[in-house]
Coordinates of C-alpha atoms in Angstrom, one line a residue:
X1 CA -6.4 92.9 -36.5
X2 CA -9.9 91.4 -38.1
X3 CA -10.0 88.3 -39.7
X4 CA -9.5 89.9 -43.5
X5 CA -6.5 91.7 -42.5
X6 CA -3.6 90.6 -44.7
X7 CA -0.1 88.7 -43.2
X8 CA 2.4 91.7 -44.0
X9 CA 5.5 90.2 -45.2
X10 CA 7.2 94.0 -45.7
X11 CA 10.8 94.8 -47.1
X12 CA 13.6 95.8 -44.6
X13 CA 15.1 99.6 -45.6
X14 CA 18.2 99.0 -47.4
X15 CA 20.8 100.8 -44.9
X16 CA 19.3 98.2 -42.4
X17 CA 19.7 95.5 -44.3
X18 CA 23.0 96.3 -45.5
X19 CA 24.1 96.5 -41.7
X20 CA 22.8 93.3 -41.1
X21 CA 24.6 91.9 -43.9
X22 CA 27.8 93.1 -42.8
X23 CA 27.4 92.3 -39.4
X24 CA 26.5 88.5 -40.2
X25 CA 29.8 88.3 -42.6
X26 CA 31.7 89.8 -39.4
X27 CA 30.6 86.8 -37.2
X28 CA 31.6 84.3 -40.1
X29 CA 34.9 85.3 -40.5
X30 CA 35.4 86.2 -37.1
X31 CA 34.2 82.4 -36.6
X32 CA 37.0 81.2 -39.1
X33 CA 39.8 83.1 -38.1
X34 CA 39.6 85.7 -41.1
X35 CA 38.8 88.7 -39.4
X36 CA 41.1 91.7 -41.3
X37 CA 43.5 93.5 -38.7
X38 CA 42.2 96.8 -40.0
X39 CA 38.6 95.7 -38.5
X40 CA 39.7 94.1 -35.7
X41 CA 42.7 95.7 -33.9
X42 CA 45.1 93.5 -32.1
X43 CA 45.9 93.9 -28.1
X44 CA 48.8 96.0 -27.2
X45 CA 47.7 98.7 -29.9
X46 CA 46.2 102.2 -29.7
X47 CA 43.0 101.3 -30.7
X48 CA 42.6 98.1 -28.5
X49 CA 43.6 100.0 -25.2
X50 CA 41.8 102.8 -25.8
X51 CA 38.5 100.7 -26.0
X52 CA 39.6 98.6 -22.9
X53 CA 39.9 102.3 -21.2
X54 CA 36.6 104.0 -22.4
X55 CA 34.8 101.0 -21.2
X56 CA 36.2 100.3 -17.8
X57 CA 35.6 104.6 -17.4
X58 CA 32.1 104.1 -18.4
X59 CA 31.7 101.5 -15.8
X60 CA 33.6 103.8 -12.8
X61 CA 31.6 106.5 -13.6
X62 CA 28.3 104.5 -13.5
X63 CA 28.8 102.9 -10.3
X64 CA 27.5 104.2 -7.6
X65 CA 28.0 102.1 -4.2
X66 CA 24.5 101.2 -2.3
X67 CA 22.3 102.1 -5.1
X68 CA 23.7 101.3 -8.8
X69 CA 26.3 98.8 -9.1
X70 CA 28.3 98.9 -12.6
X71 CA 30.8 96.0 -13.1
X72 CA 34.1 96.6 -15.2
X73 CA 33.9 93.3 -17.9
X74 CA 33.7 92.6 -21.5
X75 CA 32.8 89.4 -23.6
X76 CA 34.8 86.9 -24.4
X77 CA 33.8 86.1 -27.9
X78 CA 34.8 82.6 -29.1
X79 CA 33.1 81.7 -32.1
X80 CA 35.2 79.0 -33.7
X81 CA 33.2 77.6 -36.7
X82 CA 30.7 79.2 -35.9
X83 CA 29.6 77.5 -32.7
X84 CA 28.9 79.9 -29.3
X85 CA 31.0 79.2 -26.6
X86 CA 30.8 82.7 -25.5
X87 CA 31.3 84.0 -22.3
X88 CA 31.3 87.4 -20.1
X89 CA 34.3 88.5 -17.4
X90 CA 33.2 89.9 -14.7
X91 CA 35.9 92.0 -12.5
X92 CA 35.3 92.8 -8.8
X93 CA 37.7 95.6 -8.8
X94 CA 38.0 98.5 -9.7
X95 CA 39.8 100.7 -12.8
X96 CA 43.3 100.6 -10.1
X97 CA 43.2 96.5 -10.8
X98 CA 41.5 96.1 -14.3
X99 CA 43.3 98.8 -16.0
X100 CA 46.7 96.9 -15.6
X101 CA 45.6 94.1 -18.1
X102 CA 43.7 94.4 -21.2
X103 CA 41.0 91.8 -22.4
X104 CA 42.1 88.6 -23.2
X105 CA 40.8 88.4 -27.0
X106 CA 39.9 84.8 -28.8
X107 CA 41.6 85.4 -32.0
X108 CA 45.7 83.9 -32.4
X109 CA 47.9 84.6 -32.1
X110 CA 47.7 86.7 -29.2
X111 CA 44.5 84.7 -28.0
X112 CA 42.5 81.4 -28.4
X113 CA 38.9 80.7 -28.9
X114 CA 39.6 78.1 -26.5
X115 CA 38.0 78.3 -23.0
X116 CA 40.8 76.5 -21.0
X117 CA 43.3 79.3 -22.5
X118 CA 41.0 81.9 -20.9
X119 CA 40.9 80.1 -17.7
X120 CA 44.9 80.8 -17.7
X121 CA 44.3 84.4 -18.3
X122 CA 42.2 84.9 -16.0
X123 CA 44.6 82.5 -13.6
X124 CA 47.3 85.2 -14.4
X125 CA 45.1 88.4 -13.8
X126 CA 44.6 87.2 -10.5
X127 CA 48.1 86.5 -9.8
X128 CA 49.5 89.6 -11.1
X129 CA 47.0 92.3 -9.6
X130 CA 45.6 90.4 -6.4
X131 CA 41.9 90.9 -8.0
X132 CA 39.2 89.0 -8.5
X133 CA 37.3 87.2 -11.9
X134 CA 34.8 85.1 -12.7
X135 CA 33.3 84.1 -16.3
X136 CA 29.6 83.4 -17.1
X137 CA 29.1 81.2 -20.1
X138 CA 26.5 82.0 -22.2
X139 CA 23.3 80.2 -23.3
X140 CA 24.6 76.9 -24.5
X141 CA 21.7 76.4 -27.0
X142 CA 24.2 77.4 -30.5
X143 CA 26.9 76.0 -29.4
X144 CA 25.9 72.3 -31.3
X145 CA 27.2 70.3 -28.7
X146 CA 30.4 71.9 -27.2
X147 CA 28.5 73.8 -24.0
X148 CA 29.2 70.8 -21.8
X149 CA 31.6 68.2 -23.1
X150 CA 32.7 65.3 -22.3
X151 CA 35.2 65.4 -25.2
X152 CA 36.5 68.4 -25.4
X153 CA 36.4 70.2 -28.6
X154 CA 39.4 71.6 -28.7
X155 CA 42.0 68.9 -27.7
X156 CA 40.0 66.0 -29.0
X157 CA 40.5 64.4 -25.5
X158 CA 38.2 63.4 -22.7
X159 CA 37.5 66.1 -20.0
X160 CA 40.2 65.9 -17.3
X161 CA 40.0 66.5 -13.4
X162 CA 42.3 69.7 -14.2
X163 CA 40.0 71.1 -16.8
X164 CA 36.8 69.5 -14.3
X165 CA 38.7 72.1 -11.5
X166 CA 39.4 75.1 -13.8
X167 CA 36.3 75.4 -14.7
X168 CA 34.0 74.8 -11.7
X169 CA 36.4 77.5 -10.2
X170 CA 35.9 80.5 -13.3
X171 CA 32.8 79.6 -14.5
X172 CA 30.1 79.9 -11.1
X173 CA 27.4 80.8 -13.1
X174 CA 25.6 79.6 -16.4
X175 CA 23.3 82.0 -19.0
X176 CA 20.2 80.0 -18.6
X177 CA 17.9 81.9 -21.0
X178 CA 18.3 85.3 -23.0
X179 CA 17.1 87.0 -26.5
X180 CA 18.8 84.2 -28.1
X181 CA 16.4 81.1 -27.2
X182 CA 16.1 79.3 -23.7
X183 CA 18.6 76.6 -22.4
X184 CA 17.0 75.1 -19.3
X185 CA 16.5 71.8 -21.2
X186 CA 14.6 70.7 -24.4
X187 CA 11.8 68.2 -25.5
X188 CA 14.0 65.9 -26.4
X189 CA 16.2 65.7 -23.6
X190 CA 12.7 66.0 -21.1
X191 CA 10.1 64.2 -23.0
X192 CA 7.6 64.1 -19.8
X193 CA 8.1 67.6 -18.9
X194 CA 5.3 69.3 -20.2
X195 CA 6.8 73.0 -19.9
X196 CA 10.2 71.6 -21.5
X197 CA 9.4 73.2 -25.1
X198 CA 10.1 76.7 -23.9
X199 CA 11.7 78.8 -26.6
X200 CA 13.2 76.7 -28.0
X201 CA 16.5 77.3 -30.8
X202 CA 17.2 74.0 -32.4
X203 CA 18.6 74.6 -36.1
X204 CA 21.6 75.2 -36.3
X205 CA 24.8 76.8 -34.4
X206 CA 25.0 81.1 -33.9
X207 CA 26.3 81.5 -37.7
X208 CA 23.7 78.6 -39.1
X209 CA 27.0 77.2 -40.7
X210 CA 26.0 73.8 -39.3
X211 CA 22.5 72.1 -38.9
X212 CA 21.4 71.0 -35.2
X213 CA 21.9 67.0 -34.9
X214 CA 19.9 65.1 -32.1
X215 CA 23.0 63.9 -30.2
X216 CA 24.2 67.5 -29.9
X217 CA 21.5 68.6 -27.0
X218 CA 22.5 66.6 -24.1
X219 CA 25.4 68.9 -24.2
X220 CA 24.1 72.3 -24.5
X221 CA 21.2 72.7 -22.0
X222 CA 21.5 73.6 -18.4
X223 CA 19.4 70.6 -16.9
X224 CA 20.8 68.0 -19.2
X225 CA 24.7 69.8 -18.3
X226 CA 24.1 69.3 -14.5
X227 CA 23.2 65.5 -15.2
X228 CA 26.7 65.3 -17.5
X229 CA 28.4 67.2 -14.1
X230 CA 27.3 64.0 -12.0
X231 CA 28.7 61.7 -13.9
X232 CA 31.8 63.6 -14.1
X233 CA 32.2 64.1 -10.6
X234 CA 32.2 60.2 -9.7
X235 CA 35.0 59.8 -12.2
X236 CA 37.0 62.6 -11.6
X237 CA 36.5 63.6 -8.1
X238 CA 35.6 67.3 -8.9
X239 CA 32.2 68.5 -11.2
X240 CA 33.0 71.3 -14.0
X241 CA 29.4 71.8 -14.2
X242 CA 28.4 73.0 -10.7
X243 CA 26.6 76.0 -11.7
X244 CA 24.7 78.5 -10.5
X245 CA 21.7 79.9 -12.6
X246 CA 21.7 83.2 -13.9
X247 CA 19.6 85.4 -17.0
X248 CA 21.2 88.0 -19.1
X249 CA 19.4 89.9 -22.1
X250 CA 22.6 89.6 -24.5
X251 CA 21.6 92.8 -26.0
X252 CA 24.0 95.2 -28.0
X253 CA 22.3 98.0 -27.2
X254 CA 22.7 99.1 -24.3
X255 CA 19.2 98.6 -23.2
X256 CA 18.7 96.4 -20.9
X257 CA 14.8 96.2 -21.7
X258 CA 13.1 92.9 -22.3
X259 CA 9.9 93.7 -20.4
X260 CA 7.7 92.0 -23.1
X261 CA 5.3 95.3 -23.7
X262 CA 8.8 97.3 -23.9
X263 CA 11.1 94.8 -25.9
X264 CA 14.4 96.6 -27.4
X265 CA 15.7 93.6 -29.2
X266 CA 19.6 92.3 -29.2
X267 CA 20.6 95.0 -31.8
X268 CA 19.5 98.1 -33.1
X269 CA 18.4 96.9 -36.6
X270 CA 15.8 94.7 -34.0
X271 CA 14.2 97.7 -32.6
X272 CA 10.3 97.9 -32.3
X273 CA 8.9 98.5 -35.6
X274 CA 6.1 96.9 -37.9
X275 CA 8.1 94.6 -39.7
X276 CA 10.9 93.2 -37.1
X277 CA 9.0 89.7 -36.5
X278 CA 9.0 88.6 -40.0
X279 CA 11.9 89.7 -40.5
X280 CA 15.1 86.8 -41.2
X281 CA 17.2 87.5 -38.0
X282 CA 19.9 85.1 -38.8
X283 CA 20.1 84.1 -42.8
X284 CA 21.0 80.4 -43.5
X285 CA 23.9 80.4 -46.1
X286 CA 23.5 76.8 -46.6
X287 CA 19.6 76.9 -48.0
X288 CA 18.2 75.5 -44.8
X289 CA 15.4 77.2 -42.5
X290 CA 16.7 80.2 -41.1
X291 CA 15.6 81.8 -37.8
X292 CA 13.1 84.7 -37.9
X293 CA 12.7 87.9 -35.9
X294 CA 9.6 86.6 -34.2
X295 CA 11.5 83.8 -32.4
X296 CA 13.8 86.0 -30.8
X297 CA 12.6 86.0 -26.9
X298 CA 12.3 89.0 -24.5
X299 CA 14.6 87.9 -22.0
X300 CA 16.2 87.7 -19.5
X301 CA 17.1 89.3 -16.2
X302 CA 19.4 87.8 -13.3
X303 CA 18.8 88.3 -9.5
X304 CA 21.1 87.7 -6.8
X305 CA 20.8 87.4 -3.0
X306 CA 23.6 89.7 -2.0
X307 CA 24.0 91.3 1.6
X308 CA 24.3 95.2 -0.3
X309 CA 24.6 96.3 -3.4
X310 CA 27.9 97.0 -4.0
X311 CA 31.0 95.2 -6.6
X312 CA 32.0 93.4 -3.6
X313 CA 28.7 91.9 -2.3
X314 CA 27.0 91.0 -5.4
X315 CA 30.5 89.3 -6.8
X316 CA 30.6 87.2 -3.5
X317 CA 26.9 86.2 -4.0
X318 CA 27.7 85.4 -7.4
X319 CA 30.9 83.5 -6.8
X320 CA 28.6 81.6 -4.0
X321 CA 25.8 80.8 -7.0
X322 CA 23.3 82.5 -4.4
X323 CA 21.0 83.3 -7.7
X324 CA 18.2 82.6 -10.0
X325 CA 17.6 84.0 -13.7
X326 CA 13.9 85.4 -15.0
X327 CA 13.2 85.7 -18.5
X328 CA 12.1 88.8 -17.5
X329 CA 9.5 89.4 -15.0
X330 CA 10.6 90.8 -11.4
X331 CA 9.4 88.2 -9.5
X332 CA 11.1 87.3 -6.0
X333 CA 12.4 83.8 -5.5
X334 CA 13.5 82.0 -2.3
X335 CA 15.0 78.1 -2.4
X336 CA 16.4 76.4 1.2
X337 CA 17.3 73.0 1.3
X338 CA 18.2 71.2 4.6
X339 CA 17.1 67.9 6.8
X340 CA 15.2 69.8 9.0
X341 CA 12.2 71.9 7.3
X342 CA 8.3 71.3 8.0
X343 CA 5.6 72.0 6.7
X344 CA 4.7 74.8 9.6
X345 CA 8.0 76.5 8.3
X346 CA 6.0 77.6 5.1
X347 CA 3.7 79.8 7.2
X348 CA 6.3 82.1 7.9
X349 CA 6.1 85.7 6.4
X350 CA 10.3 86.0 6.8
X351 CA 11.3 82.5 4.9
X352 CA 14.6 83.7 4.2
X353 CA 15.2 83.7 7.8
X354 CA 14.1 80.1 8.7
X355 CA 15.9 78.9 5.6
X356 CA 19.0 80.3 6.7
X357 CA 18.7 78.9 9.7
X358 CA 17.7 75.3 8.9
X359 CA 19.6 74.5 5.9
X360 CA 21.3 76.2 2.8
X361 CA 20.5 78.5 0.2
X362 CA 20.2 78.0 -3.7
X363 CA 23.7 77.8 -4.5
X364 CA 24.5 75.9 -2.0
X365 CA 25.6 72.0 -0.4
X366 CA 23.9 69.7 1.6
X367 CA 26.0 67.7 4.3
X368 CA 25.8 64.2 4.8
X369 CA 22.4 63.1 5.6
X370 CA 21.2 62.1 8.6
X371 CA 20.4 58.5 9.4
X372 CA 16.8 57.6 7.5
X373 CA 16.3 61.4 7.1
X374 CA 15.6 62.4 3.6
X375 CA 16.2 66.2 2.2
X376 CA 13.7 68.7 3.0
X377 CA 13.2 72.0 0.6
X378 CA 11.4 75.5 1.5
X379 CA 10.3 77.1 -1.6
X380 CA 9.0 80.7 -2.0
X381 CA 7.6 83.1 -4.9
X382 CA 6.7 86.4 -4.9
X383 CA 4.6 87.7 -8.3
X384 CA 6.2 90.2 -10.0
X385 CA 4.6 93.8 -8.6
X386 CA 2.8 95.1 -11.9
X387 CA 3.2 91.3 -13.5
X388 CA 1.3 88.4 -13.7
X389 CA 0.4 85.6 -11.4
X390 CA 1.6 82.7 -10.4
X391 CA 1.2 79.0 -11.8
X392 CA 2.8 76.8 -10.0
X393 CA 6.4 76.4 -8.3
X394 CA 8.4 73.3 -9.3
X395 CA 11.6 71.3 -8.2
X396 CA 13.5 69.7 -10.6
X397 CA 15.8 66.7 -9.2
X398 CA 18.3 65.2 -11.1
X399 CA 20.4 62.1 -10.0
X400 CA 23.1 59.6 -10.9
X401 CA 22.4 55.7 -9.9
X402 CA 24.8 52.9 -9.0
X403 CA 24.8 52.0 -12.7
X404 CA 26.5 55.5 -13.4
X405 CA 22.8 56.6 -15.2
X406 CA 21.5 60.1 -14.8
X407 CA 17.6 60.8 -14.6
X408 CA 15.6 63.6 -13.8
X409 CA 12.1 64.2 -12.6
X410 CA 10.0 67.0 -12.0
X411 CA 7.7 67.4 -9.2
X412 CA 4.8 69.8 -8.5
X413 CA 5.4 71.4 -5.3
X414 CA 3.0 74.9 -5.1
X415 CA -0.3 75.6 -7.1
X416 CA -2.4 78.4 -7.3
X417 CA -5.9 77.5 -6.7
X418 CA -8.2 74.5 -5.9
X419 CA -6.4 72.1 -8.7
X420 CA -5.8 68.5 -7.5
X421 CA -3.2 66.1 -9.1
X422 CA -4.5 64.1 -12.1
X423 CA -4.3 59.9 -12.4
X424 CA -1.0 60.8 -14.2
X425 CA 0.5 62.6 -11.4
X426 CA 0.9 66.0 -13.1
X427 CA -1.3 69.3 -11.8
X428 CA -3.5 70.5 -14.8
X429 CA -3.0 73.4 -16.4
X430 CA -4.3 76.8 -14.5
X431 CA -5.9 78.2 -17.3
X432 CA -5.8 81.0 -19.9
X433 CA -6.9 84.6 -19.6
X434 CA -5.2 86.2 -22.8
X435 CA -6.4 88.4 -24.9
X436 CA -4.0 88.3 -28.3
X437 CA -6.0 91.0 -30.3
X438 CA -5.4 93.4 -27.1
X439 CA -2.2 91.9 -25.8
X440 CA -3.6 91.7 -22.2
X441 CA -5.0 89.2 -19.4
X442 CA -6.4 89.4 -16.6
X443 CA -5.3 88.6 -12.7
X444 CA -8.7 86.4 -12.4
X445 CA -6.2 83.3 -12.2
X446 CA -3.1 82.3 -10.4
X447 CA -1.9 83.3 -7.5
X448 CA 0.3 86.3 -5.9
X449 CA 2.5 84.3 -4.4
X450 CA 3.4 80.4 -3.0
X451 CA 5.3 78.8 -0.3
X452 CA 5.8 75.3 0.5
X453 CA 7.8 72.4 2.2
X454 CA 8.6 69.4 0.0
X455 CA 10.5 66.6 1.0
X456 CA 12.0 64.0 -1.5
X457 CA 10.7 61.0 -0.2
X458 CA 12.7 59.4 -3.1
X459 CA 15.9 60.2 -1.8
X460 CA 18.6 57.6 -1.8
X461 CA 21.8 58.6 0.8
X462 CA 24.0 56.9 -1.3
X463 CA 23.3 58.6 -4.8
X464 CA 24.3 61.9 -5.9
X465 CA 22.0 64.6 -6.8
X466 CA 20.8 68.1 -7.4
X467 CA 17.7 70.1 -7.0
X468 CA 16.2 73.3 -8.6
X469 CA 13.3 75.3 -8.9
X470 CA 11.3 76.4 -11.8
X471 CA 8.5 78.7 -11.0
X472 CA 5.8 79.9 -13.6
X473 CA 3.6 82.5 -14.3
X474 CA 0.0 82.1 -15.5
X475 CA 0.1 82.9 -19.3
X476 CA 0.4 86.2 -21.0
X477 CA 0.9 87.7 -24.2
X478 CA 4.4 87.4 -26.0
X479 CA 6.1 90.4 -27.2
X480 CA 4.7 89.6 -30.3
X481 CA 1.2 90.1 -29.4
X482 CA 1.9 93.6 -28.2
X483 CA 3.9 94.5 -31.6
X484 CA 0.7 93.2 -33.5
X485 CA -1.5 95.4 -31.3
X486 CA 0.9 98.3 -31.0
X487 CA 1.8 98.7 -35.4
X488 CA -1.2 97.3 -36.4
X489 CA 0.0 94.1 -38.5
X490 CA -0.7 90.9 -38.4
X491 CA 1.8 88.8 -37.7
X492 CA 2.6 85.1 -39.6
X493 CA 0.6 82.3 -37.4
X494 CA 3.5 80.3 -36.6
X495 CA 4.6 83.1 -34.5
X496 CA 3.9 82.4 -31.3
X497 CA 1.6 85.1 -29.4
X498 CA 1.3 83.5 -25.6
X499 CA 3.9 82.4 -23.1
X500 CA 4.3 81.2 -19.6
X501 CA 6.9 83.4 -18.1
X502 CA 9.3 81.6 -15.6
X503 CA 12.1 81.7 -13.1
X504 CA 14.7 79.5 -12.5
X505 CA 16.8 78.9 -9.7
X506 CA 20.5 77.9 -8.8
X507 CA 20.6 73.7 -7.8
X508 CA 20.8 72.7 -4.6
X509 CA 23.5 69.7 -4.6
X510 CA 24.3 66.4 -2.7
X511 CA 26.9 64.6 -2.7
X512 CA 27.0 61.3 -0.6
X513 CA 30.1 61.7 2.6
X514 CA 31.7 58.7 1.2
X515 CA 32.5 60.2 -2.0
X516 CA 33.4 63.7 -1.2

């Protein structure tokens, strides 16, 4: 790893690539409708049942009440010109209720790539077998504007209240981050966010088919689709984007292993190996940039605040948005908003019990406010056991005025160590103990954990809103860094070597009494 070392820029093995090559034509006709019968059976046959079965029996045989919980579900793979609108089904029952229906595919005739004709299904499973579903869309960021329309892509037509209803009732929870780039927000979309450029994927859609345009964002990250939901909630009465936050890996392969010193990739031709980060992991068939190996991101993970951990318990806390997402460090995180917290409440060593107690979890609503009372939040985080420390904890807020406008803002609310706010409002950085060559830090900054009571004294009663919280870790080395260390290479300099781990919450919403 000396200076005079040279970039290695190394040949894939040809059986790899040839996989690669055939999986990337898969997606593209899948995307177009051209998939061939013979490599994509059609349900009702043989082949498609017997899948449906092997997987809900792996699932049975995996879950074990109290101390592994295995959900029955599959993805919902709509791909239509090549723009991700994916989604995973998630079944609370077990093989006595799934087992009656098979997956609902995206391909016609027999399915549709579009997301209201899965709401149906899933309308129909629930009428037929008296069980329970919910969907989880994936990471908006290649979807090139269709995540979170206004118009929908599909029909042409403005979003409705029915389609505003279906979807805030099958679609609780939101993908905020995974292997595939982050979706909190963007740069553009938060220009004085200074943590907003996070992972970023901005060129294209999932097949690279079509470039990125600047008017497509606003409708593909999570911040920017809970602004879009207040807006559609004064007009419709009900807001299709009312979601809880969650983190998946999107990995296919069966690993579930995005620890950034242990990081499997999405498939198995993106395993650990000396040449994987300069590798093209998604060729552009149009000439443009494509997107390498080294900007895949080890992430994520999703926690949930369930009473056991069972089907039943963890799909209620789901269905309930009582969650946060990680991009991959183990780190515990508490959010409680109410009219009643103080600053005393934050000495606690049980916060989870004085949050219950005084107001609502992440996930949750607050009432009407109280006459000249403004919202009050208790905010915990707990480090990660064998991770790093903690930055800072955040609270995002974002609100709709009386002109119908959206903003956002995000406010400083816990810091590790004796920083003070600057003239520009903002907490300086906490500082940087990486060591690339050795892919390692040190503890020396940061702290363990961080607990506070903010109150918005901002708030307007008559304005809707919502609040979330972002916490971060102090900076640490990238996958990247450890695959440099670990094969020997070195890797390209636009790779990026450090990060600032982070978790982020489920909102918080209000919604002013004489608009409910």
């Amino acid at each position: 790893l000396s200076p005079g070392v040279p970039l290695t820029h190394p040949q894939p093995h040809p059986i790899v690539q040839r996989a690669k090559t055939a999986a990337v034509e898969i997606i593209r006709t899948f995307g177009l409708n051209q998939m061939p019968k013979s490599i994509f059976p059609a349900p009702g046959t043989p082949t498609y049942r017997s899948a449906w079965e092997a997987t809900i029996k792996a699932a049975e045989e995996a879950n074990d009440p109290g101390r592994f919980t295995a959900f029955i579900g599959y993805e919902w793979t709509s791909n239509a010109g090549g723009n991700n609108l994916h989604r995973n089904v998630i079944f609370r029952d077990d093989a006595s209720k799934a087992s009656l229906i098979e997956p609902y595919t995206t391909l016609p005739p027999l399915g549709s790539p579009n997301p209201v004709d899965l709401w149906k299904w899933m309308t129909d499973f629930e009428t037929r077998t008296g069980g329970r579903v919910l969907a989880i869309a994936h990471n908006g960021n290649l979807s090139n504007g269709r995540m979170f329309p206004i118009i929908e892509s599909f029909s042409g037509r403005r979003v409705t209240r029915e389609y505003a209803e279906a979807r805030a009732k099958w679609e609780p929870l939101y993908e905020v981050s995974q292997i595939k780039g982050d979706g909190e927000t963007h740069p553009t979309l938060s220009p004085t966010d200074e943590f907003a450029n996070f992972e970023i994927w901005d060129k294209g859609n999932l097949d690279l088919s079509e470039d990125k345009k600047p008017e497509m964002l606003e409708f593909e990250y999570a911040r920017s689709g809970l602004r879009t939901g207040l807006r559609l909630e004064r007009d419709l009465g009900t807001n299709p984007y009312k979601f809880g936050m969650v983190g998946s890996t999107d990995a296919h392969t069966g690993l579930a292993a995005v620890e950034e010193e242990n990081f499997f990739g999405k498939t198995t031709s993106a395993e650990p190996s000396a040449e994987r980060a300069e590798h093209v992991f998604v060729n552009n068939p149009r000439g443009g940039p494509p997107i390498m190996g080294w900007e895949t991101i080890a992430s994520g993970y999703a926690g949930v605040w369930a009473t056991d951990n069972t089907r039943e318990a963890l799909f209620d806390a789901m269905q309930r948005k009582e969650t946060y997402a990680t991009t991959g460090p183990r780190m515990i995180v508490r959010f409680f908003g109410g009219w009643e917290f103080e600053a005393p409440d934050a000495q606690n060593r049980l916060p989870a019990e004085t949050g219950y107690r005084k107001g609502v979890p992440m996930g949750g609503d607050l009432s009407a406010a109280p006459a000249g009372r403004a919202p009050s939040f208790l905010v915990a985080a707990l480090k990660d056991p064998i991770g790093a420390n903690l930055d800072r904890i955040q609270i995002v807020k974002g609100w709709l005025d009386a002109r119908g406008e959206t903003h956002e803002q995000v406010h400083d609310v816990a810091w590790s160590g004796s920083r003070t706010r600057g003239a520009d409002g903002k907490v300086p950085a906490v500082g940087n103990t990486v060591d690339i060559a050795n892919a390692t830090w040190t503890n020396t900054i940061g702290a363990p954990e961080l607990i506070s009571v903010w109150t918005d004294l901002s708030f307007d009663a008559t304005q809707r809103a919502f609040y979330y919280v972002r916490v971060l870790e102090i900076p640490t080395p990238r996958w990247t860094a450890y695959e440099a260390k670990y094969f020997g290479v070195r890797l390209d300099p636009e790779g990026r070597m450090i990060q600032q781990e982070r978790a982020i919450s489920s909102p918080i919403w209000y919604t002013p009494p004489d608009s409910e």
